[in-house]
Short mmCIF file of C-alpha atoms and ligand atoms in Angstrom, two decimals:
data_model
loop_
_atom_site.label_atom_id
_atom_site.label_comp_id
_atom_site.label_asym_id
_atom_site.label_seq_id
_atom_site.Cartn_x
_atom_site.Cartn_y
_atom_site.Cartn_z
CA UNK A 1289 0.00 0.00 0.00
CA UNK A 1290 1.29 3.48 -0.90
CA UNK A 1291 1.67 5.78 2.07
CA UNK A 1292 -0.37 8.98 2.14
CA UNK A 1293 1.80 11.98 1.28
CA UNK A 1294 1.87 15.26 3.20
CA UNK A 1295 2.53 18.56 1.44
CA UNK A 1296 3.28 20.64 4.52
CA UNK A 1297 4.61 19.47 7.89
CA UNK A 1298 2.77 19.84 11.19
CA UNK A 1299 4.42 20.79 14.47
CA UNK A 1300 4.87 17.81 16.78
CA UNK A 1301 5.36 18.57 20.49
CA UNK A 1302 6.41 15.54 22.48
CA UNK A 1303 5.71 15.44 26.22
CA UNK A 1304 6.06 13.53 29.47
CA UNK A 1305 5.41 10.30 31.37
CA UNK A 1306 2.68 7.86 30.31
CA UNK A 1307 1.41 10.10 27.53
CA UNK A 1308 4.94 10.22 26.08
CA UNK A 1309 4.96 6.43 26.02
CA UNK A 1310 1.52 6.37 24.34
CA UNK A 1311 2.75 9.01 21.88
CA UNK A 1312 5.46 6.69 20.57
CA UNK A 1313 3.10 3.73 20.34
CA UNK A 1314 0.43 5.75 18.52
CA UNK A 1315 2.92 6.95 15.93
CA UNK A 1316 4.49 3.54 15.45
CA UNK A 1317 1.23 1.59 15.17
CA UNK A 1318 -1.38 4.01 13.82
CA UNK A 1319 0.36 6.76 11.85
CA UNK A 1320 3.74 5.76 10.40
CA UNK A 1321 2.52 2.55 8.65
CA UNK A 1322 -0.01 4.60 6.66
CA UNK A 1323 1.27 8.17 6.33
CA UNK A 1324 4.57 9.51 5.05
CA UNK A 1325 4.57 11.69 8.15
CA UNK A 1326 6.19 15.12 7.95
CA UNK A 1327 6.59 16.90 11.29
CA UNK A 1328 8.79 19.56 12.82
CA UNK A 1329 9.62 17.83 16.09
CA UNK A 1330 9.98 19.71 19.39
CA UNK A 1331 10.73 17.81 22.57
CA UNK A 1332 8.70 19.49 25.31
CA UNK A 1333 9.59 16.79 27.82
CA UNK A 1334 10.40 18.44 31.14
CA UNK A 1335 14.12 17.69 31.07
CA UNK A 1336 14.55 19.07 27.57
CA UNK A 1337 12.61 22.21 28.51
CA UNK A 1338 15.03 22.54 31.41
CA UNK A 1339 18.12 22.04 29.20
CA UNK A 1340 16.93 24.71 26.77
CA UNK A 1341 15.77 27.14 29.50
CA UNK A 1342 12.26 26.61 28.09
CA UNK A 1343 13.35 28.05 24.73
CA UNK A 1344 12.03 24.87 23.07
CA UNK A 1345 8.48 25.81 24.13
CA UNK A 1346 8.78 29.24 22.53
CA UNK A 1347 10.31 27.72 19.41
CA UNK A 1348 7.41 25.25 19.19
CA UNK A 1349 4.87 28.07 19.56
CA UNK A 1350 6.62 30.07 16.82
CA UNK A 1351 6.67 27.05 14.53
CA UNK A 1352 2.94 26.57 15.17
CA UNK A 1353 2.22 30.16 14.10
CA UNK A 1354 4.32 29.55 10.95
CA UNK A 1355 2.91 26.14 9.94
CA UNK A 1356 -0.67 26.67 11.17
CA UNK A 1357 -1.18 23.18 12.68
CA UNK A 1358 0.32 21.44 15.72
CA UNK A 1359 -0.24 18.33 17.81
CA UNK A 1360 0.89 18.31 21.43
CA UNK A 1361 1.46 15.56 24.00
CA UNK A 1362 0.59 16.23 27.66
CA UNK A 1363 3.47 17.76 29.63
CA UNK A 1364 4.40 18.15 33.28
CA UNK A 1365 3.89 21.59 34.77
CA UNK A 1366 6.46 21.53 37.57
CA UNK A 1367 5.38 22.24 41.16
CA UNK A 1368 7.25 21.84 44.48
CA UNK A 1369 6.96 18.04 44.45
CA UNK A 1370 8.31 17.88 40.89
CA UNK A 1371 11.29 20.05 41.89
CA UNK A 1372 12.19 17.34 44.40
CA UNK A 1373 11.49 14.52 41.96
CA UNK A 1374 13.73 16.16 39.30
CA UNK A 1375 16.63 17.75 41.26
CA UNK A 1376 18.28 18.82 37.99
CA UNK A 1377 15.55 21.43 37.36
CA UNK A 1378 17.06 24.91 37.49
CA UNK A 1379 13.66 26.66 37.62
CA UNK A 1380 10.00 25.88 38.26
CA UNK A 1381 9.23 26.27 34.53
CA UNK A 1382 5.86 27.71 33.60
CA UNK A 1383 3.07 25.62 32.08
CA UNK A 1384 3.92 25.04 28.39
CA UNK A 1385 0.22 25.33 27.59
CA UNK A 1386 0.14 28.78 29.17
CA UNK A 1387 3.22 29.87 27.21
CA UNK A 1388 1.85 28.58 23.91
CA UNK A 1389 -1.59 30.06 24.54
CA UNK A 1390 -0.12 33.46 25.34
CA UNK A 1391 2.13 33.38 22.24
CA UNK A 1392 -0.73 32.40 19.91
CA UNK A 1393 -3.30 34.58 21.72
CA UNK A 1394 -5.46 31.49 21.53
CA UNK A 1395 -8.66 30.08 23.00
CA UNK A 1396 -8.97 26.43 24.07
CA UNK A 1397 -12.00 24.45 22.84
CA UNK A 1398 -12.78 21.26 24.77
CA UNK A 1399 -14.90 18.57 23.18
CA UNK A 1400 -15.95 15.16 24.51
CA UNK A 1401 -15.62 12.10 22.26
CA UNK A 1402 -18.93 10.30 22.48
CA UNK A 1403 -20.05 6.74 21.85
CA UNK A 1404 -23.44 5.02 21.66
CA UNK A 1405 -22.36 2.57 24.40
CA UNK A 1406 -21.50 5.36 26.88
CA UNK A 1407 -24.57 7.52 27.38
CA UNK A 1408 -24.18 11.02 28.80
CA UNK A 1409 -25.90 11.73 32.12
CA UNK A 1410 -28.16 14.17 30.27
CA UNK A 1411 -30.42 11.88 28.26
CA UNK A 1412 -31.17 14.36 25.47
CA UNK A 1413 -27.53 14.95 24.48
CA UNK A 1414 -26.80 13.14 21.22
CA UNK A 1415 -23.83 15.12 19.94
CA UNK A 1416 -20.84 16.64 21.73
CA UNK A 1417 -21.00 20.10 23.28
CA UNK A 1418 -17.79 22.06 22.85
CA UNK A 1419 -16.88 24.61 25.50
CA UNK A 1420 -14.77 27.65 24.61
CA UNK A 1421 -13.46 29.38 27.69
CA UNK A 1422 -12.03 32.90 27.54
CA UNK A 1423 -8.62 32.54 29.16
CA UNK A 1424 -7.78 36.07 30.26
CA UNK A 1425 -8.83 38.46 33.01
CA UNK A 1426 -11.98 39.04 35.08
CA UNK A 1427 -11.73 37.36 38.48
CA UNK A 1428 -8.47 35.64 37.45
CA UNK A 1429 -6.56 38.94 37.30
CA UNK A 1430 -8.52 40.76 39.99
CA UNK A 1431 -7.27 42.71 43.00
CA UNK A 1432 -9.10 42.25 46.29
CA UNK A 1433 -9.14 43.79 49.73
CA UNK A 1434 -10.96 43.57 53.04
CA UNK A 1435 -11.65 46.80 54.95
CA UNK A 1436 -12.54 47.11 58.61
CA UNK A 1437 -14.45 50.36 59.17
CA UNK A 1438 -17.03 52.61 57.52
CA UNK A 1439 -15.95 54.45 54.36
CA UNK A 1440 -16.21 54.77 50.60
CA UNK A 1441 -14.44 52.91 47.78
CA UNK A 1442 -13.94 54.54 44.40
CA UNK A 1443 -12.84 53.24 41.02
CA UNK A 1444 -10.42 55.56 39.27
CA UNK A 1445 -8.84 55.34 35.83
CA UNK A 1446 -5.89 57.61 35.07
CA UNK A 1447 -5.28 57.89 31.34
CA UNK A 1448 -1.77 58.46 30.02
CA UNK A 1449 -3.20 61.60 28.38
CA UNK A 1450 -3.84 63.00 31.86
CA UNK A 1451 -7.62 62.47 31.79
CA UNK A 1452 -9.11 60.95 34.89
CA UNK A 1453 -12.44 59.17 35.46
CA UNK A 1454 -13.83 58.16 38.82
CA UNK A 1455 -16.86 56.25 40.07
CA UNK A 1456 -18.09 55.54 43.58
CA UNK A 1457 -18.23 51.80 44.10
CA UNK A 1458 -20.09 51.88 47.43
CA UNK A 1459 -20.23 53.61 50.79
CA UNK A 1460 -20.33 51.11 53.63
CA UNK A 1461 -21.03 51.50 57.35
CA UNK A 1462 -18.87 48.56 58.53
CA UNK A 1463 -16.39 45.89 57.47
CA UNK A 1464 -16.54 45.05 53.75
CA UNK A 1465 -14.81 43.11 50.98
CA UNK A 1466 -13.86 44.54 47.56
CA UNK A 1467 -12.67 43.37 44.18
CA UNK A 1468 -11.39 45.18 41.10
CA UNK A 1469 -11.68 43.33 37.78
CA UNK A 1470 -10.72 44.17 34.24
CA UNK A 1471 -10.50 42.78 30.76
CA UNK A 1472 -9.03 44.22 27.58
CA UNK A 1473 -10.80 44.87 24.32
CA UNK A 1474 -7.91 43.18 22.49
CA UNK A 1475 -8.31 39.94 24.45
CA UNK A 1476 -12.09 39.86 24.12
CA UNK A 1477 -11.80 40.47 20.38
CA UNK A 1478 -9.21 37.69 19.96
CA UNK A 1479 -11.53 35.38 21.92
CA UNK A 1480 -14.47 36.28 19.67
CA UNK A 1481 -12.43 35.72 16.49
CA UNK A 1482 -11.16 32.33 17.66
CA UNK A 1483 -14.75 31.29 18.42
CA UNK A 1484 -16.11 32.34 15.03
CA UNK A 1485 -13.13 30.73 13.25
CA UNK A 1486 -13.59 27.46 15.09
CA UNK A 1487 -17.36 27.39 14.54
CA UNK A 1488 -16.75 27.80 10.80
CA UNK A 1489 -14.10 25.07 10.75
CA UNK A 1490 -16.42 22.68 12.63
CA UNK A 1491 -19.56 23.82 10.80
CA UNK A 1492 -21.37 24.16 14.11
CA UNK A 1493 -23.55 26.88 15.63
CA UNK A 1494 -21.91 29.22 18.11
CA UNK A 1495 -23.61 30.22 21.37
CA UNK A 1496 -22.31 33.00 23.56
CA UNK A 1497 -23.73 33.89 26.94
CA UNK A 1498 -22.99 36.44 29.67
CA UNK A 1499 -25.03 38.21 32.34
CA UNK A 1500 -25.43 41.54 30.55
CA UNK A 1501 -28.82 42.29 32.15
CA UNK A 1502 -27.01 42.78 35.46
CA UNK A 1503 -23.48 43.57 34.30
CA UNK A 1504 -24.71 46.01 31.67
CA UNK A 1505 -21.40 47.74 30.98
CA UNK A 1506 -18.83 45.00 31.66
CA UNK A 1507 -20.62 42.04 30.08
CA UNK A 1508 -22.22 44.47 27.66
CA UNK A 1509 -18.74 45.07 26.18
CA UNK A 1510 -18.29 41.34 25.59
CA UNK A 1511 -21.65 41.17 23.86
CA UNK A 1512 -20.94 44.27 21.75
CA UNK A 1513 -17.50 43.06 20.61
CA UNK A 1514 -18.85 39.63 19.63
CA UNK A 1515 -21.68 41.26 17.66
CA UNK A 1516 -19.28 43.65 15.95
CA UNK A 1517 -16.89 40.87 14.92
CA UNK A 1518 -19.79 38.77 13.68
CA UNK A 1519 -21.33 41.52 11.58
CA UNK A 1520 -18.02 42.81 10.18
CA UNK A 1521 -16.19 39.58 9.43
CA UNK A 1522 -18.04 36.31 9.87
CA UNK A 1523 -21.77 36.76 9.16
CA UNK A 1524 -21.49 36.12 5.41
CA UNK A 1525 -19.58 32.85 5.95
CA UNK A 1526 -22.00 31.73 8.69
CA UNK A 1527 -24.97 32.36 6.41
CA UNK A 1528 -23.31 30.55 3.51
CA UNK A 1529 -22.76 27.50 5.74
CA UNK A 1530 -26.24 27.73 7.30
CA UNK A 1531 -24.79 28.36 10.77
CA UNK A 1532 -26.22 30.48 13.57
CA UNK A 1533 -24.52 32.84 15.97
CA UNK A 1534 -26.75 33.02 19.00
CA UNK A 1535 -26.36 35.30 22.02
CA UNK A 1536 -28.41 34.71 25.16
CA UNK A 1537 -28.27 35.27 28.91
CA UNK A 1538 -26.23 32.67 30.76
CA UNK A 1539 -29.24 31.44 32.78
CA UNK A 1540 -31.17 30.89 29.59
CA UNK A 1541 -28.17 29.20 27.95
CA UNK A 1542 -27.86 26.73 30.85
CA UNK A 1543 -31.53 25.78 30.58
CA UNK A 1544 -31.37 25.45 26.79
CA UNK A 1545 -28.11 23.47 26.96
CA UNK A 1546 -29.63 20.84 29.24
CA UNK A 1547 -32.64 20.48 26.95
CA UNK A 1548 -30.59 20.50 23.73
CA UNK A 1549 -29.37 17.61 21.59
CA UNK A 1550 -25.82 19.00 21.76
CA UNK A 1551 -23.71 19.55 18.67
CA UNK A 1552 -22.82 23.22 19.19
CA UNK A 1553 -20.00 25.40 20.50
CA UNK A 1554 -20.65 27.37 23.67
CA UNK A 1555 -18.41 30.37 24.30
CA UNK A 1556 -18.13 31.52 27.91
CA UNK A 1557 -16.33 34.11 29.97
CA UNK A 1558 -13.39 32.93 32.05
CA UNK A 1559 -15.21 31.91 35.25
CA UNK A 1560 -18.34 30.63 33.51
CA UNK A 1561 -16.15 28.49 31.22
CA UNK A 1562 -14.19 27.13 34.17
CA UNK A 1563 -17.39 25.90 35.82
CA UNK A 1564 -19.32 24.79 32.73
CA UNK A 1565 -16.42 22.84 31.20
CA UNK A 1566 -16.18 20.63 34.30
CA UNK A 1567 -19.95 20.17 34.32
CA UNK A 1568 -20.09 19.21 30.63
CA UNK A 1569 -17.01 16.94 30.83
CA UNK A 1570 -18.40 15.08 33.82
CA UNK A 1571 -21.86 14.71 32.30
CA UNK A 1572 -20.38 13.26 29.10
CA UNK A 1573 -18.26 10.66 30.86
CA UNK A 1574 -14.52 10.74 31.24
CA UNK A 1575 -11.52 13.06 31.17
CA UNK A 1576 -9.71 10.43 29.11
CA UNK A 1577 -12.27 11.05 26.35
CA UNK A 1578 -11.91 14.86 26.14
CA UNK A 1579 -9.96 16.55 23.37
CA UNK A 1580 -8.80 20.10 23.34
CA UNK A 1581 -7.90 22.47 20.50
CA UNK A 1582 -6.16 25.79 20.94
CA UNK A 1583 -7.34 28.16 18.20
CA UNK A 1584 -5.76 31.54 17.50
CA UNK A 1585 -7.68 34.45 15.96
CA UNK A 1586 -6.14 33.73 12.53
CA UNK A 1587 -7.24 30.07 12.58
CA UNK A 1588 -3.95 28.46 13.67
CA UNK A 1589 -4.79 25.25 15.60
CA UNK A 1590 -2.95 23.15 18.16
CA UNK A 1591 -4.55 19.80 19.06
CA UNK A 1592 -4.11 17.88 22.31
CA UNK A 1593 -5.78 15.65 24.89
CA UNK A 1594 -7.41 17.46 27.84
CA UNK A 1595 -5.94 15.12 30.44
CA UNK A 1596 -2.46 15.24 31.95
CA UNK A 1597 0.51 12.88 31.77
CA UNK A 1598 -1.25 10.12 33.82
CA UNK A 1599 1.59 9.90 36.34
CA UNK A 1600 0.23 6.99 38.39
CA UNK A 1601 0.14 4.73 35.32
CA UNK A 1602 3.66 5.82 34.34
CA UNK A 1603 5.13 4.64 37.63
CA UNK A 1604 3.50 1.25 37.08
CA UNK A 1605 4.88 1.18 33.54
CA UNK A 1606 8.39 1.92 34.88
CA UNK A 1607 8.04 -1.12 37.14
CA UNK A 1608 7.36 -3.24 34.07
CA UNK A 1609 3.58 -3.47 34.49
CA UNK A 1610 1.29 -3.31 31.47
CA UNK A 1611 -1.12 -0.43 32.01
CA UNK A 1612 -4.55 0.15 30.57
CA UNK A 1613 -4.15 3.87 29.90
CA UNK A 1614 -6.73 5.29 27.50
CA UNK A 1615 -5.04 6.68 24.34
CA UNK A 1616 -8.28 7.91 22.67
CA UNK A 1617 -7.93 11.65 23.38
CA UNK A 1618 -4.31 11.60 22.19
CA UNK A 1619 -5.26 9.67 19.04
CA UNK A 1620 -7.96 12.28 18.34
CA UNK A 1621 -5.38 15.02 18.77
CA UNK A 1622 -3.38 13.38 15.95
CA UNK A 1623 -6.43 12.78 13.75
CA UNK A 1624 -7.61 16.37 14.33
CA UNK A 1625 -4.23 17.81 13.36
CA UNK A 1626 -3.89 15.63 10.25
CA UNK A 1627 -7.45 16.46 9.13
CA UNK A 1628 -6.78 20.18 9.59
CA UNK A 1629 -3.49 19.89 7.65
CA UNK A 1630 -5.35 18.05 4.91
CA UNK A 1631 -8.07 20.72 4.76
CA UNK A 1632 -5.56 23.57 4.59
CA UNK A 1633 -3.47 21.79 1.93
CA UNK A 1634 -6.45 20.53 -0.06
CA UNK A 1635 -5.39 16.91 0.54
CA UNK A 1636 -8.49 14.71 0.52
CA UNK A 1637 -6.31 11.66 1.29
CA UNK A 1638 -5.04 13.11 4.53
CA UNK A 1639 -8.55 14.19 5.61
CA UNK A 1640 -9.78 10.70 4.77
CA UNK A 1641 -6.99 9.16 6.84
CA UNK A 1642 -7.87 11.33 9.87
CA UNK A 1643 -11.51 10.27 9.62
CA UNK A 1644 -10.57 6.61 9.19
CA UNK A 1645 -8.35 6.77 12.27
CA UNK A 1646 -11.29 8.12 14.31
CA UNK A 1647 -13.67 5.56 12.84
CA UNK A 1648 -11.27 2.70 13.63
CA UNK A 1649 -10.86 3.94 17.20
CA UNK A 1650 -14.59 4.29 17.84
CA UNK A 1651 -15.27 1.01 16.03
CA UNK A 1652 -12.85 -0.79 18.33
CA UNK A 1653 -14.60 0.64 21.40
CA UNK A 1654 -18.02 -0.29 19.98
CA UNK A 1655 -16.77 -3.85 19.38
CA UNK A 1656 -16.36 -4.04 23.16
CA UNK A 1657 -12.56 -3.73 23.28
CA UNK A 1658 -11.59 -0.86 25.57
CA UNK A 1659 -9.22 0.38 28.25
CA UNK A 1660 -10.35 -0.37 31.76
CA UNK A 1661 -11.22 3.22 32.73
CA UNK A 1662 -14.26 3.00 30.44
CA UNK A 1663 -15.70 -0.27 31.76
CA UNK A 1664 -17.70 1.34 34.60
CA UNK A 1665 -19.21 3.85 32.16
CA UNK A 1666 -20.74 1.55 29.53
CA UNK A 1667 -24.48 0.97 29.34
CA UNK A 1668 -25.82 -2.02 31.27
CA UNK A 1669 -25.86 -5.12 29.09
CA UNK A 1670 -23.11 -3.88 26.74
CA UNK A 1671 -20.44 -6.60 26.52
CA UNK A 1672 -17.05 -5.00 27.07
CA UNK A 1673 -13.58 -6.36 27.79
CA UNK A 1674 -10.76 -4.36 29.36
CA UNK A 1675 -7.38 -4.64 27.61
CA UNK A 1676 -3.93 -3.05 27.96
CA UNK A 1677 -3.05 0.10 26.02
CA UNK A 1678 -0.91 -1.88 23.59
CA UNK A 1679 -3.60 -4.50 22.94
CA UNK A 1680 -6.10 -1.70 22.41
CA UNK A 1681 -3.81 0.10 19.92
CA UNK A 1682 -3.18 -3.15 18.04
CA UNK A 1683 -6.92 -3.71 17.71
CA UNK A 1684 -7.36 -0.17 16.33
CA UNK A 1685 -4.44 -0.70 13.91
CA UNK A 1686 -6.08 -3.83 12.52
CA UNK A 1687 -9.36 -2.03 11.91
CA UNK A 1688 -7.59 0.96 10.41
CA UNK A 1689 -5.66 -1.23 7.96
CA UNK A 1690 -8.93 -2.86 6.89
CA UNK A 1691 -10.65 0.52 6.46
CA UNK A 1692 -7.81 1.89 4.34
CA UNK A 1693 -7.29 -1.24 2.22
P1 NAP B 1440 -3.97 13.36 34.83
O1 NAP B 1440 -2.65 13.05 34.25
O2 NAP B 1440 -5.02 13.79 33.86
O3 NAP B 1440 -4.47 12.07 35.61
C1 NAP B 1440 -5.37 12.07 36.67
C2 NAP B 1440 -6.05 10.71 36.79
O4 NAP B 1440 -7.10 10.65 35.82
C3 NAP B 1440 -5.14 9.55 36.45
O5 NAP B 1440 -4.36 9.14 37.53
C4 NAP B 1440 -6.13 8.50 35.99
O6 NAP B 1440 -6.85 7.95 37.08
C5 NAP B 1440 -7.13 9.36 35.24
N1 NAP B 1440 -6.76 9.52 33.80
C6 NAP B 1440 -6.42 10.67 33.16
N2 NAP B 1440 -6.17 10.42 31.87
C7 NAP B 1440 -6.32 9.10 31.69
C8 NAP B 1440 -6.19 8.23 30.58
N3 NAP B 1440 -5.83 8.71 29.39
N4 NAP B 1440 -6.43 6.90 30.76
C9 NAP B 1440 -6.81 6.42 31.94
N5 NAP B 1440 -6.96 7.20 33.04
C10 NAP B 1440 -6.72 8.51 32.93
O7 NAP B 1440 -3.87 14.54 35.91
P2 NAP B 1440 -2.86 14.78 37.14
O8 NAP B 1440 -2.48 13.48 37.75
O9 NAP B 1440 -3.48 15.83 37.92
O10 NAP B 1440 -1.56 15.40 36.47
C11 NAP B 1440 -0.39 14.67 36.08
C12 NAP B 1440 0.56 15.61 35.38
O11 NAP B 1440 -0.03 16.08 34.18
C13 NAP B 1440 0.93 16.83 36.19
O12 NAP B 1440 2.35 16.96 36.23
C14 NAP B 1440 0.31 18.00 35.45
O13 NAP B 1440 1.14 19.14 35.48
C15 NAP B 1440 0.18 17.47 34.05
N6 NAP B 1440 -0.95 18.03 33.28
C16 NAP B 1440 -0.71 18.38 31.99
C17 NAP B 1440 -1.73 18.83 31.18
C18 NAP B 1440 -1.40 19.21 29.76
O14 NAP B 1440 -0.28 19.09 29.33
N7 NAP B 1440 -2.37 19.67 29.00
C19 NAP B 1440 -3.04 18.90 31.67
C20 NAP B 1440 -3.28 18.51 32.99
C21 NAP B 1440 -2.23 18.05 33.78
P3 NAP B 1440 -6.40 6.60 37.83
O15 NAP B 1440 -5.03 6.89 38.36
O16 NAP B 1440 -7.44 6.46 38.88
O17 NAP B 1440 -6.40 5.48 36.84
MG1 MG B 1441 -12.18 23.96 36.60
#
């Protein structure tokens, strides 16, 4: 069989622990036998980040902006315990995801991978709901204080042009607590653009919700900027594709979401997205079945699994045990990146391969062969057998070869 050719490379970011092991197995069994893979490889494993003073993360982000598509393995974000585990670390390096997101000015979209044999808690959901969380500002960059006695707090902005504006926040007659929040027009606009871009690429409706009836000015700005971007840049494309951009109050969106069939993208402010993404992920099933795509305002995409490096399984693996770590979200990161590359390059073969890889993975699960984390989630009466990661990957490879033959 002739291997599928790639016109343009994708950025490949290798990572840490169990997911790094899975990474190698996925490439060896599911990609390299079928695709003449072209990647620009960056080793984001913790020790290599340390050796390069984290320059490798910046280089990988730059390469992603240049090539437009990346696939990333989960990586360790060092904390105190990791500093002890890896004494050679010269610094507590920042989260690579944070560095890459800041460089690309991107928004992360999280989507569950769903299966007929694992029903979501919400009975009406038939298709995945993708959550887009704004990743800058509001409560996450707020300043707070507690005051003891009566008094008045004011909000003052001092412009560099010398102009000053002031508002009274509140006059209180006893102890009180205060918080100052902000966001920037630039960040909100980048968020809006990433959302519209991603909705177009997925051919799905976009919902956006805030609380602008109460937060008339603050949330009102979010609503205004989304509407402006839609009208000026994306409306024509949405209409051509038959898609809807839909703004509603967050309370209404929650109610509609629960009653919906799914199959849309829901954009949320930072805190709302934090809460709703955990709710949606839990209701759909498992962290091991969540994918994540970082999308920049110009449509650059970086694909990854939502879960971490699965440390506990890695220590078992190091002791020679065969683990049953679920590779599905990492496989879908690869298939997503290859499909996107294929779309951008006009390569139907590569798009077809990405789809076949997903079909083979889901087909294997539906045949009852799965990693053990999924066994407690399947519908009663569904016959399923737990296997090791390698057995699972071999079963997918067999199906994939048959699909592509
Ligand atoms: P984690 O790696 O997601 O794992 C937490 C637990 O969830 C695992 O111990 C396992 O449960 C279960 N799990 C997650 N993914 C699984 C899979 N694919 N198959 C089977 N079970 C799975 O989170 P963590 O332990 O909090 O973090 C570990 C490291 O990952 C940390 O160093 C953190 O910095 C990093 N991290 C990286 C990213 C990223 O790069 N995007 C994201 C999050 C965390 P059982 O042990 O019960 O089987
Ligand atoms: Mg959370």
